[in-house]
Coordinates of C-alpha atoms in Angstrom, one line a residue:
X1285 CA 191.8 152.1 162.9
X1286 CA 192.6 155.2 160.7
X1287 CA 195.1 157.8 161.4
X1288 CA 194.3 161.0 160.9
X1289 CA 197.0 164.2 161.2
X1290 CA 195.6 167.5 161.4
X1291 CA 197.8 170.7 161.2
X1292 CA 196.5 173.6 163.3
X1293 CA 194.3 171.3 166.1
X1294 CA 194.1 173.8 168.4
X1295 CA 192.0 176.0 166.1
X1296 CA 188.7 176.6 165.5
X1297 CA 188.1 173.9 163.0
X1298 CA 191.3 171.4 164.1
X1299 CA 189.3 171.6 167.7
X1300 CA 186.2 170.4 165.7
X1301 CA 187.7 168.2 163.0
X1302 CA 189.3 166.0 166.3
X1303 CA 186.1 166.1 168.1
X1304 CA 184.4 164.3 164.6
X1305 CA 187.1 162.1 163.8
X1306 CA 187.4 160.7 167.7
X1307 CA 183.6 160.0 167.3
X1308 CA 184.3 157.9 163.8
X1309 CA 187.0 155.8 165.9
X1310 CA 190.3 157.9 164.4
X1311 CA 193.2 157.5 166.0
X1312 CA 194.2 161.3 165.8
X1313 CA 197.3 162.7 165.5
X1314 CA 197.8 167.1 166.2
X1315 CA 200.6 168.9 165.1
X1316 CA 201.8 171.8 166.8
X1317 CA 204.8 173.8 167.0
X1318 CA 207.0 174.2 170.0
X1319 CA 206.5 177.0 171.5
X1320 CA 205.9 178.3 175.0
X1321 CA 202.5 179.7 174.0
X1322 CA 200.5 176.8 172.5
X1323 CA 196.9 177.7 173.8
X1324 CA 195.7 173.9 174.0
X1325 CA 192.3 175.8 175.5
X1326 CA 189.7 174.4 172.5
X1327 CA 191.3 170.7 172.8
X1328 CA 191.7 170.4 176.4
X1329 CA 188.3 168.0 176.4
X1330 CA 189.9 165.7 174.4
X1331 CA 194.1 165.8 174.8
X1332 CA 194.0 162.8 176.5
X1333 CA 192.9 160.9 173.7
X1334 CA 194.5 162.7 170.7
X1335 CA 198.8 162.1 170.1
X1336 CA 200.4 165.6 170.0
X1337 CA 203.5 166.0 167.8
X1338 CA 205.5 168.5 167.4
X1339 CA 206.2 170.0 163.8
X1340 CA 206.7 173.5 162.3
X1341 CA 204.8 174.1 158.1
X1342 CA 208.3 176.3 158.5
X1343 CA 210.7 173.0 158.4
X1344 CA 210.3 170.2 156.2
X1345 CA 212.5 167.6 158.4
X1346 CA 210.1 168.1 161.3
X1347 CA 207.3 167.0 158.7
X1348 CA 209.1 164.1 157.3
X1349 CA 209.6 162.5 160.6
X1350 CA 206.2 162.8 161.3
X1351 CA 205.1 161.3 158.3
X1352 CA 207.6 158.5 158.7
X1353 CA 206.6 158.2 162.0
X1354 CA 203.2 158.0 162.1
X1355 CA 202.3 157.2 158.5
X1356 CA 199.2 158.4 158.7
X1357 CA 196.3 157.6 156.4
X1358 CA 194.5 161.1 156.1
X1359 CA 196.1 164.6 156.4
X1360 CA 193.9 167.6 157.1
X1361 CA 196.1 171.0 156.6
X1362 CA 194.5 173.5 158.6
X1363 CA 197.9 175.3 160.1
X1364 CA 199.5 178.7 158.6
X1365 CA 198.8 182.3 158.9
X1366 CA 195.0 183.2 159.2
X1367 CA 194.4 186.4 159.8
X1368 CA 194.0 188.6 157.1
X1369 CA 195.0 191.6 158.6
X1370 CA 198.0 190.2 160.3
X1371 CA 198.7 188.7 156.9
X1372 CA 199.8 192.7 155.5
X1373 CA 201.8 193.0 158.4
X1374 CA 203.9 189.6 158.2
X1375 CA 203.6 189.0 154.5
X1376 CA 206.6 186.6 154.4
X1377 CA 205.5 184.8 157.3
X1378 CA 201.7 184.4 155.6
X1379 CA 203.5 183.2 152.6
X1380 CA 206.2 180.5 153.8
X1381 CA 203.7 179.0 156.7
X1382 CA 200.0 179.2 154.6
X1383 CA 201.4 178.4 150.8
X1384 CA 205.0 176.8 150.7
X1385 CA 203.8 175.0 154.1
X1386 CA 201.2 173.3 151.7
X1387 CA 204.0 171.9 149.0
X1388 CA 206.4 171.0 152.3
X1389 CA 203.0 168.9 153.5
X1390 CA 202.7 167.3 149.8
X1391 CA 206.5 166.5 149.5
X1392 CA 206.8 164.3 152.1
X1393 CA 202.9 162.4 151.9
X1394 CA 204.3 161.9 148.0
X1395 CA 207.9 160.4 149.1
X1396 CA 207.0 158.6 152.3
X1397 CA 202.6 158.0 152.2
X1398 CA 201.7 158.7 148.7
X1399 CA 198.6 156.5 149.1
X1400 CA 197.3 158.8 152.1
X1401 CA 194.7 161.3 151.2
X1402 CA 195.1 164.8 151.9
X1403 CA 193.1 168.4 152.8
X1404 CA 193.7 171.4 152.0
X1405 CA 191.9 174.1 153.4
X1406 CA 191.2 176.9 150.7
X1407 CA 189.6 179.8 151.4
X1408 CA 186.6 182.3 149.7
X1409 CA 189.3 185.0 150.0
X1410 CA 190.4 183.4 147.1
X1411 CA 188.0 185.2 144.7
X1412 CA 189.0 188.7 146.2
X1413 CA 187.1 191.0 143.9
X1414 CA 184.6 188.5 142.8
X1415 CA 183.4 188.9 139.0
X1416 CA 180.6 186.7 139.6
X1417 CA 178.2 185.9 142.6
X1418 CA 177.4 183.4 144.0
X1419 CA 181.1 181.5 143.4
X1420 CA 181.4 178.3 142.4
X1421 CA 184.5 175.3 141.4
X1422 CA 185.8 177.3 138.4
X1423 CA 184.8 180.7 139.3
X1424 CA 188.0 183.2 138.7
X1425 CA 190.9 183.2 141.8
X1426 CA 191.4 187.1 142.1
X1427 CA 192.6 187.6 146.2
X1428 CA 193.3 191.0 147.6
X1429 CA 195.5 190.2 150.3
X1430 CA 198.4 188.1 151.4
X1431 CA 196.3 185.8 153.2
X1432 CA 194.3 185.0 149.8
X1433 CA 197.6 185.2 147.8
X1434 CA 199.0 182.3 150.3
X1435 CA 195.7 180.6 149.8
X1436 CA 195.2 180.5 145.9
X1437 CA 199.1 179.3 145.9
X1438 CA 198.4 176.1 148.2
X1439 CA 194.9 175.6 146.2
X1440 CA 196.8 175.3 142.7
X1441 CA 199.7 172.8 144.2
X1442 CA 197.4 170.7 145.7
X1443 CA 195.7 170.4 142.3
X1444 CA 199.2 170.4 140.9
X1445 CA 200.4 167.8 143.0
X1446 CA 197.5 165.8 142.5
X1447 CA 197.4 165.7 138.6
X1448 CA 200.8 164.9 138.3
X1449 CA 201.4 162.7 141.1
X1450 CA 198.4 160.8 140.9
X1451 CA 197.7 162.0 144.7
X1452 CA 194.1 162.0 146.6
X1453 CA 194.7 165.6 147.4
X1454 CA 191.8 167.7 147.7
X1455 CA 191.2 171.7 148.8
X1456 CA 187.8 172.6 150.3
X1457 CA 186.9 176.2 149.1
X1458 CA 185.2 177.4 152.7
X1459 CA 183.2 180.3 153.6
X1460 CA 183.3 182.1 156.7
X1461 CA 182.6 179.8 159.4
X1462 CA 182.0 180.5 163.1
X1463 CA 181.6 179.2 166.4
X1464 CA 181.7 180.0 170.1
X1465 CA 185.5 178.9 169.3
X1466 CA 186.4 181.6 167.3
X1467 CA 189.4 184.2 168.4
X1468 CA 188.1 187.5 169.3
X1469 CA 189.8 189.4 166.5
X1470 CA 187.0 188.0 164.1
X1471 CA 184.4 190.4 164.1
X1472 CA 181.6 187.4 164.6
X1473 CA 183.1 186.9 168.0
X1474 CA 184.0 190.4 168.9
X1475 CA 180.2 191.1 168.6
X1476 CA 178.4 187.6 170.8
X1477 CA 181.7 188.4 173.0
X1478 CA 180.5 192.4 173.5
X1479 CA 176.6 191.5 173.3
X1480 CA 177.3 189.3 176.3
X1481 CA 179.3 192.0 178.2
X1482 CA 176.6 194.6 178.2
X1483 CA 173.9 192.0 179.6
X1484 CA 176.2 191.2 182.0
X1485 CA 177.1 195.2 182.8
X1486 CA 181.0 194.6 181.7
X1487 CA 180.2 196.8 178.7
X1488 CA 178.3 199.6 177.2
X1489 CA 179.2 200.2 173.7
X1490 CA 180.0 197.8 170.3
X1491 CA 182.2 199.6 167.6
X1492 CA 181.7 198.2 164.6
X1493 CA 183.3 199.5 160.5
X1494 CA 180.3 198.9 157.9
X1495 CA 177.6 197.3 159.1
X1496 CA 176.1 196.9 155.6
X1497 CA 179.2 194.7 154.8
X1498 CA 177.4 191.0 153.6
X1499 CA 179.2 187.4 154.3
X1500 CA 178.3 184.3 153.8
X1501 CA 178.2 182.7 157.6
X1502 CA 177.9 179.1 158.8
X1503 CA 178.7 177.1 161.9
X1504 CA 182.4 175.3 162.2
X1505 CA 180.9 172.4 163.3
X1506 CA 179.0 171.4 160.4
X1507 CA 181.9 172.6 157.7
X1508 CA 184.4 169.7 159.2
X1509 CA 182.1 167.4 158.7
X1510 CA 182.3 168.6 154.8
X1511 CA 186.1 168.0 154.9
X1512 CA 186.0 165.0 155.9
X1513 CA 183.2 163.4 153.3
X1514 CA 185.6 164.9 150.6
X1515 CA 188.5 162.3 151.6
X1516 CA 185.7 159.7 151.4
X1517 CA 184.8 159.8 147.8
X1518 CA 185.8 157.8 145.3
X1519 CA 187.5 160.3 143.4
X1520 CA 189.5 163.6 144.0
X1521 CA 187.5 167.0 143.9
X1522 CA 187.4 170.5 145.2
X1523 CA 184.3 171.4 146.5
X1524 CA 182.9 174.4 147.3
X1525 CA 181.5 174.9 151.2
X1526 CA 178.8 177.9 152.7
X1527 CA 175.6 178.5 153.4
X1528 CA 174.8 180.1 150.1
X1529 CA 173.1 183.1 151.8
X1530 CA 174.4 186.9 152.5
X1531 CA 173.5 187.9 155.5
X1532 CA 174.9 192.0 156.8
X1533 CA 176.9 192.6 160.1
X1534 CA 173.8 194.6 160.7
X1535 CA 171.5 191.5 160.7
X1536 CA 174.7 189.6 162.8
X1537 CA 174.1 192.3 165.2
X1538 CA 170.5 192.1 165.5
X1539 CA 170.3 188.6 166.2
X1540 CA 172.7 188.4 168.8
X1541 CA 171.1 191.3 171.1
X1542 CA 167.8 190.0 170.5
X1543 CA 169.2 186.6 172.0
X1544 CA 169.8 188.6 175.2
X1545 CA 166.6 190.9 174.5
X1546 CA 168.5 194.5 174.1
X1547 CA 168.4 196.4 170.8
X1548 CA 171.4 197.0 169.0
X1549 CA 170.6 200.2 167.7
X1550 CA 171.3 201.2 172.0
X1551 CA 175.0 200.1 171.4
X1552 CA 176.3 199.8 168.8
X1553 CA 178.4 202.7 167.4
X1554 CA 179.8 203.0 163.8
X1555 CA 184.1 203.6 163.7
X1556 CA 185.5 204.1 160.8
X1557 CA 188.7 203.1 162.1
X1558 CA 187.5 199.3 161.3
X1559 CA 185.8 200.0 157.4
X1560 CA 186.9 197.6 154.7
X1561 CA 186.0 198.4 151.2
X1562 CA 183.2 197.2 150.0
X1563 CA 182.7 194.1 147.8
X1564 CA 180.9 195.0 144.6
X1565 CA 180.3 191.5 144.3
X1566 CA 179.7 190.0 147.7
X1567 CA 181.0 186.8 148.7
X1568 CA 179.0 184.3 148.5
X1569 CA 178.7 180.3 147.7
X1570 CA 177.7 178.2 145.6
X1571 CA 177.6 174.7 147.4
X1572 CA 175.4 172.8 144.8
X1573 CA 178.0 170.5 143.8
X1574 CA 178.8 169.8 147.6
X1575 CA 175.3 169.5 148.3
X1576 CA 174.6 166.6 145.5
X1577 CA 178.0 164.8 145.4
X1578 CA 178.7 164.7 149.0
X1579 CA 175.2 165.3 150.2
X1580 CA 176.0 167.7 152.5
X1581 CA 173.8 170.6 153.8
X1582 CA 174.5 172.9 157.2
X1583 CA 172.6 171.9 160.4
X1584 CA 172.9 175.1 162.3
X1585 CA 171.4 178.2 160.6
X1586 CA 172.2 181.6 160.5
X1587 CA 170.3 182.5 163.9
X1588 CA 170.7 178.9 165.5
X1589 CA 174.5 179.9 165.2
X1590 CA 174.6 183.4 166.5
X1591 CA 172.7 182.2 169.7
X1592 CA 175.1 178.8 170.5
X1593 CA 177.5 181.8 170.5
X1594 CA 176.2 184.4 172.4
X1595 CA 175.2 181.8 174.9
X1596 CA 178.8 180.6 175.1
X1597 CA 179.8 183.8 175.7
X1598 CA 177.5 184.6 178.4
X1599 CA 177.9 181.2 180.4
X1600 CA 182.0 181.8 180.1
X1601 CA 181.4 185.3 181.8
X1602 CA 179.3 184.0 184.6

């Protein structure tokens, strides 16, 4: 039986990683931080057969006694900072937990597992202002805000630390991927959350920034999955992971209030207060390297995802 260790399980994708590795016959280890507010919500299906451990990206001895512990035999890193709003406002914090917390991870797989294999989860707010679109494995790293700054740093020592170490360290260059677990501060949820709200009479308005603003959306589910076939090759590789299709929070919007059959033109009001500047070159992936060395492709769509949300949301408010 494997051991896996994922960093940040009681997130979006650490709730969904465990899930996928349970099914494969992991024994799965989460790492959390002690604290009196550890939301254990997304996991709570499955904490009786994961192994929680306490640990901190913040403090290496907490690591290392994890790791000589547990020795595990694949490390997913999907703790730190995520926000990237949050990240202006605690830029040190951003920094020590999402990059050095990457090199602490590294350290101690090299001195005590250096035969484990290791993910890192990189981010499309690595390319910033993109000079090219779609984005591929060698387009340009050019982030515009802590949170991508944090991100490009533990990108390039996991490549570091794998070309001079001789380490199976990988990064997976992810897209914006959703779910009916995602926090409420992400505009994806704030909309299926608010769609469900006004069917249900809770609500009467959605304020949105630009709704002409494009992403690249794709279901949480199907990205793990991703993460994992990269620790199964034969070699180390970044790979790039979306949908490679824009789709508008206009379009988002649409979709999830015809799921409930309202029009969002009836509620949804445009506020300023939430514009971000526009990309001149949107966002978006190129997964053909993914798609033909991993052979991985998404199983939920654009409109199959929206509605698993919206339908979340409206069976959580009932």
């Amino acid at each position: 039986m494997n051991t896996a260790l994922i960093t940040g399980i009681t997130g979006q994708d650490g709730s969904y990683l465990a899930e996928f590795l349970l099914e494969k016959g992991y024994h799965v280890i989460g790492m959390v931080r002690r604290t009196s507010t550890v939301n254990y919500n997304r996991i709570s299906p499955i904490q009786n057969q994961i192994q929680i451990v306490h640990g901190d990206l913040l403090d290496q001895g907490s690591l290392s006694e994890i790791f000589s512990t547990h020795r595990p035999d694949e490390v997913y890193n999907l703790g730190g900072q995520s926000n990237v709003q949050l990240s202006w406002s605690q830029a040190v914090l951003t920094a020590e937990s999402t990059a050095l917390g990457v090199t602490r991870l590294l350290d101690c797989m090299r001195q005590v597992t250096p035969s484990a294999r290791f993910y890192q989860a990189s981010t499309s707010e690595m390319f910033g202002e993109a000079e090219e679109s779609p984005q591929n494995e060698h387009s340009r790293l050019n982030p515009r805000n802590p949170y991508g700054v944090a991100k490009v740093y533990g990108h390039l020592i996991t490549r570091n630390y794998r070309q001079k170490y001789q380490m199976f360290a990988v990064s997976g260059i992810l897209y914006n991927h959703e779910s009916p677990r995602r926090g409420l501060d992400f505009v994806t949820r704030k909309i299926t959350h608010t769609v469900a709200k006004i069917k249900q009479g809770l609500a009467d308005e959605l304020r949105l920034g630009n709704l002409d603003a494009l992403r690249d959306w794709g279901y949480a589910g199907d990205y793990v999955r991703a993460m994992w076939l990269m620790l199964q090759k034969d070699k180390p590789e970044d790979y790039v992971i979306g949908s490679g299709q824009t789709h508008s929070v206009r379009d988002f919007c649409q979709t999830a209030f015809e799921v409930v059959g309202l029009d969002y033109r009836d509620y949804v009001v445009v506020d300023q207060k939430y514009f971000r500047p526009m990309e001149e070159k949107p966002l978006v992936a190129d997964p053909s390297k993914a798609q033909k060395q991993l052979d991985w492709n998404p199983e939920v769509g654009f409109k199959g995802l929206i509605q698993k949300m919206v339908q979340a949301d409206l069976a959580s408010l009932q």
